Amino acid sequence: MNRILVIRLGSLGDVVLATPLLRALRTAFPDARIDALVKPAYAPILQGNPALSAIFTTETFASRSRYDAVIDLQNNLSSRRYRRVGEKIFAYRKENWKKFLLVWFKINLCGDYRSVAERYALAAEPLGARLDGKGCEIFLSEAEIRFGLSHRTHASALAVCFGARHFTKRFPPERFATTLNLLLERTTLDVWLLGGGDDAPFADEILRRIEKKERVKNFSGRLSLRESASMLAAADAALSNDTGLMHVAAAFQKPIVALFGSSVKEFGFLPYKTRFEVLEVAGLKCRPCSHIGRASCPRKHFKCMMDIPEARLVEAVEEALRHASRKSEWARDAG
Ligand code: SF4
């Protein structure tokens, strides 16, 4: 194989979860040309990745290109348009029927947990590419690393990824605010609110209720994707909804407290190869009610998020921060 194209058009979490496979391909084919094709919004997250020869977007990709192999990790109508450039095509098996059975009939045929990162790798197994057991990765320049670190003013920093595209994947902003007020009463730390422009109104809702406003900085909608990544690289831990930035935090091996509302681990999106704790309402019969997320709770009670007590979030975040501090002590002792 001299020319390989990997297609994963979006979204953010999926592109990050494809990075262990990119590394595996580079190991298996050290001299090959390995390109990635993503939507323009997600190209920055692959910038600097040494496994890649080039990053194309749906705007820059030339349909006359030819590849020996195309690995289609998207495997839908959009990606099929592009994968015709490959002599051989290896497509990710989405197994949407299993998600359908789980969402609509609560029949779980998903078996033992397997991360989407590992499911992606199955698509490339016939090529002889094998995962190395390490996590996802994002490559920042030294200046980008300094950018994140320059915002630290206390011994600890917590990144809060409070947004998500769909309502049922968002822990309510007022409950994030209660959690942060409790935390800030007990601990001295920087709190950074991270999110895209669409998340900005929720950041305002959180901030309005924060008592120690000087301790919470709102970066939502104000940073590029790579700047947000550099903030996550500089944080000690992340408190996050089940969303793309959670996987960015995992790519820097940050301890994560993850909030799962209408989604469940069976979909394969737990943080990959980092320490994490999932807070969820186990045993709630209506979960999962969607594999993507919904604009409102079909049962109206929204128990999957409302029944997660803020005090549990505080405990979990404090444990994540303690873990981060132990890890940096070990690193100091070892270094
Ligand atoms: S409470 Fe149940 S029905 Fe409502 S959003 Fe959560 S999982 Fe879906």
PDB file of C-alpha atoms in Angstrom, residues 10 20 66 96 107 145 198 230 249 254 260 264 266 269 277 279 281 286 307:
ATOM      1  CA  GLY A  10     -16.907  14.546  11.572  1.00  0.00           C
ATOM      2  CA  PRO A  20      -4.983   5.659  17.388  1.00  0.00           C
ATOM      3  CA  ARG A  66      -6.255   7.906  -6.518  1.00  0.00           C
ATOM      4  CA  ASN A  96     -26.637   0.828  13.739  1.00  0.00           C
ATOM      5  CA  ILE A 107     -32.486  -5.151  23.770  1.00  0.00           C
ATOM      6  CA  ILE A 145       1.013  24.718  25.098  1.00  0.00           C
ATOM      7  CA  ASP A 198     -23.444  27.703  20.137  1.00  0.00           C
ATOM      8  CA  SER A 230      -4.507  23.882  24.606  1.00  0.00           C
ATOM      9  CA  ALA A 249      -9.384  16.052  27.138  1.00  0.00           C
ATOM     10  CA  LYS A 254      -6.656  14.159  31.679  1.00  0.00           C
ATOM     11  CA  PHE A 260     -24.046  10.684  30.508  1.00  0.00           C
ATOM     12  CA  VAL A 264     -25.011   5.005  27.402  1.00  0.00           C
ATOM     13  CA  GLU A 266     -22.733   0.750  24.856  1.00  0.00           C
ATOM     14  CA  PHE A 269     -17.930   6.758  23.436  1.00  0.00           C
ATOM     15  CA  GLU A 277     -15.661   8.364  36.102  1.00  0.00           C
ATOM     16  CA  LEU A 279     -21.933   9.877  36.350  1.00  0.00           C
ATOM     17  CA  VAL A 281     -28.579   7.287  36.399  1.00  0.00           C
ATOM     18  CA  CYS A 286     -36.064   5.048  29.405  1.00  0.00           C
ATOM     19  CA  ASP A 307     -31.306  12.636  39.214  1.00  0.00           C
TER      20      ASP A 307
END
